[in-house]
Amino acid sequence: LIGLGSTPEIHSIQFEGHTLKVFNHKRVTVEMTPMTFTTALMKPSATGKFLISCEIHSHQTAGMNAFFTVDNCPEPVVAPIPDKRNVIRDDEEEEEDEDNMISIVFKQGGPVSVLRSSAKGRPKVWVHYIAAEEMDWDYSSQSAAGSEWFRKGPQRLGGVYKKVAFVEYTDKTFTKKKTTGKMLMGPELRGEVGDKFQIVFKNMASRPFNLYPNGLTSVQPLKNTNKDKPVDLRSLDVPPGEIMMYLWKLTAEDGPTEADPRCLTRLYQSMVDPIRDVASGLVGPLIICKSQSLDKRGRVVTSDKEKKLLFTVFDENRSWYFEENMKKNSEDPTKIDRNDPDFYNSNVMHTVNGFMFNHLQFRMCVGDVILWHVASIGIQNNFLSVYFTGNTFERDKTYGTVLTLFPMTGDTVTSEVEMLGEWEVSAFDPSLKQRGMSVRYTVVNCERVLPVVDNQDYDDELNEFIEQNFPIPRGTMEKDRTIAVHVCRNRTVTDSAIGRENMSSDTERQNRTRVCEIRYIPIKRENDLDVLSQGGIPQDILDQLDGEMSGNSLEQNKALTGEHQNMNIKVRNRRELWSVSKDKINKVDAKVQNNNEVLKDSGSSGLKQDNMEENLNLHSYDYKDPKKFQPDLESVLEPVSNSSDNQTYGRKSLVSDYDDYGDEGNNVGIRSTESRFRSYYIAAEEIMWDYGINKPAQLIKPRDMRRGMRKYFPAYKKVVFRAYQDRDFKHPIKRGELDEHLGIMGPVLKAEINDVLTVVFKNLASRPYSFHLHGVYDKTQGSFSPGTGPEGTKAEQVPGDPVPPGEERVYNWRISRRQGPSASEFDCKAGAYYSDVNMEKDINSGLIGPMLICRPGILRPRDLLQPDVMDFFLLFTTFDERKSWYLDYNTRKFCTPPCQAKVDDPWFEMSNKFAAINGYVSETLPGLIVEQYRTARWHLLNVGSQGEFHAIHFHGLPFGVGKNQEHRMGKIHRALLTLATKSNPSLARLELSGSINAWMGSGTDSWLQVDLLRPMLLHGIRTQGAKTSMGLSEYFTILYTVSYSIDQENWTTYRGNSTKSSYTFNGNMDGSRIKENLFSPPIVGRYIRIHPLTFQKQPTLRIELLGCDLNSCSMPLGMERRLIPSSSISASSFLNKWLLSWSPDLARLHQEGRANAWRPKTNNPHEWLQVDFLSVKRVTGVVTQGARSVLKPMIVTEFTVSISNDGHKWSSVKEQGTDSEKIFEGNSEHDEEALNVFDPPLFARFIRIHPKGWVNDIALRLEFLGCDTQPFERK
């Protein structure tokens, strides 16, 4: 599949009735953007004629459709040869069926675990009774934010619309609904590979509808009376009052691959008229899971909770009930102007599951594993970016915060919630979020002790499992349960010297030890379980412990040792495992877990009930290998921390699609490495910005304007993030060569996993701004009651909240593993920070910067760089100055009265939009200099508004470091060497001989300057001192700095990777030896200055600069600049017409005039244009251009090339490895350039261009690229 296009557009390609495998992922649609190429694998399973279409509605209606046919092509079937090595013997022992296992999973530091049932085992037929039912749906909510959208008026219909929805019933009578709540989205249909859906669909609406799935290959009527004639269920409508029964089969082609998540998110809908049916409400989620993923009730066995988020744009203007809604909700429908854009937009609802403005809310516990089923529904032509705040999600073994979805597609991601507070899942685009496309979820610390069995059904299932697999003494099966009790007491030193295998002893003070032991006590089923569920300790336990404590505790403890060892063998019998204390629930804070143990002090060594702590401890089991159902004895005997802070119980998860990277090499816990503290001082300050357009508007050529070099005002006031050295905010950090490319963006914030990142943010601008770290959160950022955050944190100190002008805030984040790179990513992962007081206006005003999070130990401590890697950050976004906070200021400053600027003027809009990279347009971004053979890592960022997307293409054009040659500059003309003293600078040449053989300055203010005549790429410098003629004295420069310039007016001091404002080079230590220093990164400059800092006697230098041309051998050879004389340009013929002559010497790039190109006398493929370079040149490319005569454009679309060294013997340029003449592609527009590269380069004096294809007439203007050749190259 090939995606092309000259305009920004996306495609969502679907093959009807089939699924595709793309990059080892199963897809119903394939997403494409311009200049993208994808290979998809399809395995047809049914014969017939199927539609290929783009799911973008505007593309469908424009005709982007095709059909493909699947035929039955029988092949001979060869019976498989039996494998005698795998014969099943009758006497082999039958393995235990793991499908019947029920798993209880625990993890230290999270909420009390719930029972996770085993997979259901065999394929199942899921029966659903679904009706299409009409209802009145109220989009409005109690939120004040949405009141504007739902007001009634002459051109508004309010928030209540008649719709139709899929509603599930309990049986075929369609009298009792399966759920009591009123929902707009259809019920969730869930199955796994091998299952079947039996759908009984009843149309209870007033017009025909149907029900059809997306992404299933086998959809049949349950009862097909005419099997010879296939039925197209996709378009078959069900009349009102009728019933249709479907049979859907979930085949292996429909299900997830190994690389996919455990379940895929698909959709089902009515397909009678897909656009209007969905706009009316008939759509719902379809979940397809891997085999052995669901339990008997259809729940995923490896997640705590599942949430579906259907981001749906309901266009009520296209609903079947729009006319009825107008009559019902409007006072006078005849007065409504349907062509009014505001009226149309007021009827377009941006919802999540049919709700708007956070009306839909979820609640979950810290440590819960959430399976999010997310889909984008509607006829919009743009993709949707869904932003998960607070907690990251996992997708394709990587962590993220933004999920991108194309129209009518879905995805499944997993998240383990860690951060307390109230958070949002919303559209990242501010305009969509402001229209209500957001939901809220709350993460709480679940301080409760609930049974590990979450309901009676699972309780019965566990009973059945234990009774079948483990023998339990009669009489205790129904009446009793066994509790594991962790008994701890304080003892004096004289009592603590007891060695027991089942006890752990920790010294609290010099004269006290803590002794713990495990006890197993049966309790009564009927009464004591109620006490447990309420957090208390059953009386059975207290009575038995009281009786045991009345005797000799030492003897009883000895007896307990043997009992505990026996019980460890039978630990499978333990029905419930708890962690409580006598007085209250034992609480462990996730942060200080295992650090503090608070024990009650006892005045005597005797064991009394007052100083006893009976801890019913959770046992931890390791389920990485499902066959190992063994207790972790170390976890059993580990003392339980007792803290007064909140407890967070957790679990050790089953092996599943949710991989917590527990075995990764880069999995570094908080306690496994020392945390580093990294501090940044960032200010928001206002500047003037010109987007790299330095020319006055009247000097910009039309062709440059078409390339984006246009602006309405000379410059624009903007606000940017800038770094300072300390908290005084008086000394800004100057940018060096490594940061020059950042442009308008702020400094790079760098940190490693487990680091504590501190940002001191000061607002030096004139209005409130904020500092928001995208994807990195701490507990202070959840939304709480107005005015306060958690634990008394003031709301104005929360990251992301507005900071008034002149004030500062200090923010701290601990970088967690999920916020950094995963095992499948590079060593470092890019992110961004920005102001989000009003994100759209703040970013268009300039407040955004990059962030880099790396694995521990990757960054070099002294400069936070990764050795041998160059990092480049590129922000692709369109800055719209009309959405900037400073639009009024810029208009007042630059628009002279009477100002004619109008915001709605098309020219004002176009010339105030800047499609920029890092704030620079039209190839003006500086600092993108990559060292040859050094790894360059490109971090690409995009934070554009709705509909803005970019297909980034790195063009493979030749660049001037191909052979890494060092161009020595010993022959520079003397007049090009200048200096700030009166000594002769022309002597500053490396290894110059003679009695006076070096430049000598007068002091620290002296400098040596070199003019290279044109900008060059420099990657090193060699320096040398000097000796007197008798060799008695030596003069040399020990330390120096380097500065460079393009125009000799704006100078930059080389900084390199130094953390200071300039890089100090180590020079010479004597007057004769040569010292070489490299520029890393390289620099681009025409004028180079060397500034001696310390020296022996006087600053003395002999130098050599190492580098090459900017484009090495891709410089223009002189056609346009007329360095090639007219006498060197000839042709087979040329056209003389009236008073115009289209002679060969006019074939110069960008030649102007009425006759401005070479045209032959006749248009035929035997014409040619010849150029004589006068000497052999190394020619690396040619740039061609057409022309125009009156209103007729003329271009050469194809041509061939031949070369000669004497003008007589000619050879054609051939396709590499063949004898075929190479055809070069010419122009498509008469005024645009087309570049063709000669690879390998051509070595010739004469060159000819032979036009082979043209439009209207042959017309040619051109420029050759290359350089002078060396003798060995010619040879």
mmCIF file of C-alpha atoms in Angstrom, residues 488-713:
data_model
loop_
_atom_site.group_PDB
_atom_site.id
_atom_site.type_symbol
_atom_site.label_atom_id
_atom_site.label_comp_id
_atom_site.label_asym_id
_atom_site.label_seq_id
_atom_site.Cartn_x
_atom_site.Cartn_y
_atom_site.Cartn_z
ATOM 1 C CA CYS A 488 4.882 -10.989 66.772
ATOM 2 C CA ARG A 489 6.025 -9.953 70.257
ATOM 3 C CA ASN A 490 8.765 -7.885 71.904
ATOM 4 C CA ARG A 491 11.233 -9.739 74.089
ATOM 5 C CA THR A 492 14.143 -8.784 76.250
ATOM 6 C CA VAL A 493 17.644 -9.972 75.370
ATOM 7 C CA THR A 494 17.461 -12.792 77.890
ATOM 8 C CA ASP A 495 14.362 -14.163 76.184
ATOM 9 C CA SER A 496 15.361 -13.703 72.564
ATOM 10 C CA ALA A 497 18.150 -16.246 72.117
ATOM 11 C CA ILE A 498 15.896 -18.894 70.641
ATOM 12 C CA GLY A 499 16.767 -20.512 67.320
ATOM 13 C CA ARG A 500 13.760 -21.567 65.345
ATOM 14 C CA GLU A 501 13.432 -22.124 61.655
ATOM 15 C CA ASN A 502 10.034 -20.510 61.525
ATOM 16 C CA MET A 503 10.871 -17.347 63.501
ATOM 17 C CA SER A 504 12.468 -14.106 62.445
ATOM 18 C CA SER A 505 14.298 -11.921 64.950
ATOM 19 C CA ASP A 506 14.946 -8.216 64.399
ATOM 20 C CA THR A 507 16.682 -6.048 66.973
ATOM 21 C CA GLU A 508 14.756 -2.879 67.671
ATOM 22 C CA ARG A 509 16.950 -1.539 70.485
ATOM 23 C CA GLN A 510 19.957 -2.837 72.252
ATOM 24 C CA ASN A 511 17.909 -4.697 74.816
ATOM 25 C CA ARG A 512 14.850 -5.631 72.772
ATOM 26 C CA THR A 513 14.192 -8.015 69.895
ATOM 27 C CA ARG A 514 11.140 -8.725 67.842
ATOM 28 C CA VAL A 515 10.111 -12.373 67.528
ATOM 29 C CA CYS A 516 7.498 -13.445 64.975
ATOM 30 C CA GLU A 517 5.956 -16.799 64.160
ATOM 31 C CA ILE A 518 3.292 -18.184 61.889
ATOM 32 C CA ARG A 519 0.157 -19.775 63.376
ATOM 33 C CA TYR A 520 -2.757 -21.443 61.584
ATOM 34 C CA ILE A 521 -6.078 -21.263 63.427
ATOM 35 C CA PRO A 522 -9.464 -22.556 62.218
ATOM 36 C CA ILE A 523 -12.400 -20.159 62.524
ATOM 37 C CA LYS A 524 -16.154 -20.592 62.257
ATOM 38 C CA ARG A 525 -17.471 -19.898 58.783
ATOM 39 C CA GLU A 526 -20.793 -18.362 59.750
ATOM 40 C CA ASN A 527 -19.870 -15.654 62.225
ATOM 41 C CA ASP A 528 -16.192 -14.896 62.028
ATOM 42 C CA LEU A 529 -16.130 -14.040 58.337
ATOM 43 C CA ASP A 530 -18.375 -11.070 58.993
ATOM 44 C CA VAL A 531 -15.919 -9.841 61.599
ATOM 45 C CA LEU A 532 -13.056 -10.242 59.134
ATOM 46 C CA SER A 533 -14.836 -8.314 56.402
ATOM 47 C CA GLN A 534 -15.265 -5.401 58.823
ATOM 48 C CA GLY A 535 -11.572 -5.295 59.718
ATOM 49 C CA GLY A 536 -11.813 -7.039 63.085
ATOM 50 C CA ILE A 537 -10.195 -10.178 64.515
ATOM 51 C CA PRO A 538 -12.513 -13.179 65.034
ATOM 52 C CA GLN A 539 -13.089 -14.248 68.639
ATOM 53 C CA ASP A 540 -11.886 -17.780 67.810
ATOM 54 C CA ILE A 541 -8.401 -16.440 67.184
ATOM 55 C CA LEU A 542 -8.315 -14.342 70.355
ATOM 56 C CA ASP A 543 -9.566 -17.242 72.497
ATOM 57 C CA GLN A 544 -6.984 -19.691 71.181
ATOM 58 C CA LEU A 545 -4.131 -17.199 71.540
ATOM 59 C CA ASP A 546 -5.227 -16.333 75.094
ATOM 60 C CA GLY A 547 -5.184 -20.008 76.017
ATOM 61 C CA GLU A 548 -1.739 -20.567 74.551
ATOM 62 C CA MET A 549 -0.280 -17.470 76.192
ATOM 63 C CA SER A 550 -1.363 -18.582 79.675
ATOM 64 C CA GLY A 551 1.222 -21.393 79.709
ATOM 65 C CA ASN A 552 4.976 -21.361 79.229
ATOM 66 C CA SER A 553 5.507 -19.352 76.066
ATOM 67 C CA LEU A 554 8.907 -20.851 75.347
ATOM 68 C CA GLU A 555 7.635 -24.418 75.371
ATOM 69 C CA GLN A 556 4.643 -23.475 73.296
ATOM 70 C CA ASN A 557 6.834 -21.750 70.778
ATOM 71 C CA LYS A 558 8.926 -24.898 70.430
ATOM 72 C CA ALA A 559 5.787 -26.833 69.739
ATOM 73 C CA LEU A 560 4.691 -24.292 67.218
ATOM 74 C CA THR A 561 7.860 -24.817 65.237
ATOM 75 C CA GLY A 562 6.951 -28.328 64.193
ATOM 76 C CA GLU A 563 3.356 -27.354 63.569
ATOM 77 C CA HIS A 564 4.407 -24.533 61.291
ATOM 78 C CA GLN A 565 6.678 -26.776 59.233
ATOM 79 C CA ASN A 566 3.837 -29.204 58.694
ATOM 80 C CA MET A 567 1.505 -26.436 57.706
ATOM 81 C CA ASN A 568 3.976 -25.098 55.175
ATOM 82 C CA ILE A 569 3.673 -28.391 53.352
ATOM 83 C CA LYS A 570 -0.109 -28.089 53.310
ATOM 84 C CA VAL A 571 -0.215 -24.399 52.605
ATOM 85 C CA ARG A 572 -2.444 -25.038 49.595
ATOM 86 C CA ASN A 573 -5.271 -25.751 51.994
ATOM 87 C CA ARG A 574 -5.286 -22.204 53.275
ATOM 88 C CA ARG A 575 -8.520 -20.762 52.083
ATOM 89 C CA GLU A 576 -8.000 -17.111 52.968
ATOM 90 C CA LEU A 577 -4.914 -15.098 53.768
ATOM 91 C CA TRP A 578 -5.191 -11.824 55.638
ATOM 92 C CA SER A 579 -3.091 -9.073 57.135
ATOM 93 C CA VAL A 580 -4.722 -7.484 60.155
ATOM 94 C CA SER A 581 -3.674 -6.547 63.658
ATOM 95 C CA LYS A 582 -5.456 -6.838 66.937
ATOM 96 C CA ASP A 583 -6.561 -3.238 67.116
ATOM 97 C CA LYS A 584 -6.657 -2.169 63.514
ATOM 98 C CA ILE A 585 -5.631 -3.093 60.014
ATOM 99 C CA ASN A 586 -1.888 -3.297 59.611
ATOM 100 C CA LYS A 587 -0.968 -0.384 57.335
ATOM 101 C CA VAL A 588 2.122 -0.200 55.182
ATOM 102 C CA ASP A 589 2.972 2.855 53.123
ATOM 103 C CA ALA A 590 4.293 2.035 49.688
ATOM 104 C CA LYS A 591 7.113 4.534 50.046
ATOM 105 C CA VAL A 592 8.454 3.451 53.438
ATOM 106 C CA GLN A 593 7.559 -0.197 53.166
ATOM 107 C CA ASN A 594 10.073 -2.474 54.964
ATOM 108 C CA ASN A 595 11.888 0.572 56.344
ATOM 109 C CA ASN A 596 10.158 1.209 59.672
ATOM 110 C CA GLU A 597 8.769 -1.254 62.168
ATOM 111 C CA VAL A 598 6.785 0.242 65.022
ATOM 112 C CA LEU A 599 6.490 -2.170 67.950
ATOM 113 C CA LYS A 600 4.693 -1.817 71.233
ATOM 114 C CA ASP A 601 6.996 -1.491 74.205
ATOM 115 C CA SER A 602 6.559 -3.911 77.069
ATOM 116 C CA GLY A 603 7.846 -3.396 80.527
ATOM 117 C CA SER A 604 8.320 -7.073 81.303
ATOM 118 C CA SER A 605 9.648 -10.050 79.459
ATOM 119 C CA GLY A 606 6.507 -12.021 80.039
ATOM 120 C CA LEU A 607 4.152 -12.464 77.128
ATOM 121 C CA LYS A 608 0.993 -10.477 77.733
ATOM 122 C CA GLN A 609 -1.952 -9.733 75.545
ATOM 123 C CA ASP A 610 -1.352 -5.978 75.923
ATOM 124 C CA ASN A 611 1.892 -5.998 73.991
ATOM 125 C CA MET A 612 0.894 -8.651 71.433
ATOM 126 C CA GLU A 613 0.398 -7.937 67.754
ATOM 127 C CA GLU A 614 -1.471 -10.657 65.950
ATOM 128 C CA ASN A 615 -0.730 -10.045 62.274
ATOM 129 C CA LEU A 616 -2.654 -12.128 59.792
ATOM 130 C CA ASN A 617 -0.063 -11.898 57.084
ATOM 131 C CA LEU A 618 -0.533 -12.083 53.324
ATOM 132 C CA HIS A 619 1.593 -14.844 51.820
ATOM 133 C CA SER A 620 3.218 -14.031 48.497
ATOM 134 C CA TYR A 621 3.225 -16.562 45.668
ATOM 135 C CA ASP A 622 5.306 -16.358 42.527
ATOM 136 C CA TYR A 623 3.258 -17.218 39.449
ATOM 137 C CA LYS A 624 5.825 -16.586 36.726
ATOM 138 C CA ASP A 625 5.704 -20.321 36.110
ATOM 139 C CA PRO A 626 2.040 -21.404 36.255
ATOM 140 C CA LYS A 627 3.070 -24.968 37.094
ATOM 141 C CA LYS A 628 4.741 -23.896 40.327
ATOM 142 C CA PHE A 629 2.023 -23.495 42.905
ATOM 143 C CA GLN A 630 4.419 -23.160 45.834
ATOM 144 C CA PRO A 631 4.521 -20.636 48.657
ATOM 145 C CA ASP A 632 7.350 -18.160 48.942
ATOM 146 C CA LEU A 633 8.690 -19.223 52.348
ATOM 147 C CA GLU A 634 10.854 -16.132 52.658
ATOM 148 C CA SER A 635 7.810 -13.984 52.187
ATOM 149 C CA VAL A 636 5.939 -16.039 54.788
ATOM 150 C CA LEU A 637 8.567 -15.456 57.442
ATOM 151 C CA GLU A 638 9.308 -11.842 56.571
ATOM 152 C CA PRO A 639 8.253 -9.435 59.356
ATOM 153 C CA VAL A 640 5.377 -7.196 58.466
ATOM 154 C CA SER A 641 6.104 -3.464 58.613
ATOM 155 C CA ASN A 642 3.829 -1.526 60.894
ATOM 156 C CA SER A 643 3.295 2.078 59.943
ATOM 157 C CA SER A 644 0.620 4.596 60.657
ATOM 158 C CA ASP A 645 0.576 5.767 57.052
ATOM 159 C CA ASN A 646 -1.815 4.568 54.438
ATOM 160 C CA GLN A 647 -1.441 1.033 53.207
ATOM 161 C CA THR A 648 -1.208 0.004 49.583
ATOM 162 C CA TYR A 649 -1.644 -3.715 49.054
ATOM 163 C CA GLY A 650 -0.668 -5.175 45.717
ATOM 164 C CA ARG A 651 -0.270 -8.382 43.828
ATOM 165 C CA LYS A 652 2.152 -10.443 41.810
ATOM 166 C CA SER A 653 0.504 -10.713 38.462
ATOM 167 C CA LEU A 654 -0.020 -13.771 36.349
ATOM 168 C CA VAL A 655 2.010 -14.107 33.190
ATOM 169 C CA SER A 656 -0.078 -12.257 30.629
ATOM 170 C CA ASP A 657 0.039 -9.672 27.917
ATOM 171 C CA TYR A 658 0.656 -7.069 30.604
ATOM 172 C CA ASP A 659 4.394 -7.354 31.082
ATOM 173 C CA ASP A 660 5.707 -5.437 34.043
ATOM 174 C CA TYR A 661 9.280 -5.905 32.786
ATOM 175 C CA GLY A 662 10.112 -7.703 35.972
ATOM 176 C CA ASP A 663 13.052 -9.539 34.398
ATOM 177 C CA GLU A 664 14.495 -6.724 32.315
ATOM 178 C CA GLY A 665 18.070 -5.729 32.647
ATOM 179 C CA ASN A 666 17.168 -2.083 32.880
ATOM 180 C CA ASN A 667 14.600 -2.603 35.591
ATOM 181 C CA VAL A 668 16.160 -0.504 38.304
ATOM 182 C CA GLY A 669 14.099 -0.040 41.421
ATOM 183 C CA ILE A 670 14.136 2.974 43.640
ATOM 184 C CA ARG A 671 16.274 1.217 46.222
ATOM 185 C CA SER A 672 18.568 -0.575 43.795
ATOM 186 C CA THR A 673 20.479 2.513 42.696
ATOM 187 C CA GLU A 674 21.346 5.823 44.204
ATOM 188 C CA SER A 675 18.970 8.570 43.150
ATOM 189 C CA ARG A 676 20.534 11.657 41.616
ATOM 190 C CA PHE A 677 19.107 15.110 42.079
ATOM 191 C CA ARG A 678 19.052 17.236 38.934
ATOM 192 C CA SER A 679 18.049 20.887 39.127
ATOM 193 C CA TYR A 680 17.077 23.345 36.413
ATOM 194 C CA TYR A 681 16.282 27.061 36.632
ATOM 195 C CA ILE A 682 13.773 27.887 33.904
ATOM 196 C CA ALA A 683 12.171 31.247 33.183
ATOM 197 C CA ALA A 684 9.385 32.295 30.841
ATOM 198 C CA GLU A 685 10.542 35.454 29.139
ATOM 199 C CA GLU A 686 9.310 37.521 26.217
ATOM 200 C CA ILE A 687 11.367 38.043 23.044
ATOM 201 C CA MET A 688 10.957 39.123 19.411
ATOM 202 C CA TRP A 689 11.042 36.326 16.826
ATOM 203 C CA ASP A 690 11.252 36.462 13.010
ATOM 204 C CA TYR A 691 10.974 32.713 12.133
ATOM 205 C CA GLY A 692 14.325 32.896 10.339
ATOM 206 C CA ILE A 693 13.033 35.368 7.708
ATOM 207 C CA ASN A 694 15.602 38.161 7.727
ATOM 208 C CA LYS A 695 14.823 39.720 4.366
ATOM 209 C CA PRO A 696 12.406 42.635 4.082
ATOM 210 C CA ALA A 697 9.097 41.618 2.562
ATOM 211 C CA GLN A 698 9.713 43.600 -0.640
ATOM 212 C CA LEU A 699 12.910 41.614 -1.345
ATOM 213 C CA ILE A 700 11.356 38.152 -0.986
ATOM 214 C CA LYS A 701 10.805 36.533 -4.364
ATOM 215 C CA PRO A 702 7.449 34.885 -5.199
ATOM 216 C CA ARG A 703 8.999 31.421 -5.397
ATOM 217 C CA ASP A 704 10.441 31.897 -1.893
ATOM 218 C CA MET A 705 7.038 32.990 -0.623
ATOM 219 C CA ARG A 706 5.533 29.789 -1.966
ATOM 220 C CA ARG A 707 8.118 27.904 0.123
ATOM 221 C CA GLY A 708 6.853 29.533 3.313
ATOM 222 C CA MET A 709 9.134 32.575 3.461
ATOM 223 C CA ARG A 710 6.393 35.097 4.160
ATOM 224 C CA LYS A 711 5.253 37.030 7.175
ATOM 225 C CA TYR A 712 2.727 39.757 7.821
ATOM 226 C CA PHE A 713 4.799 41.679 10.381
#
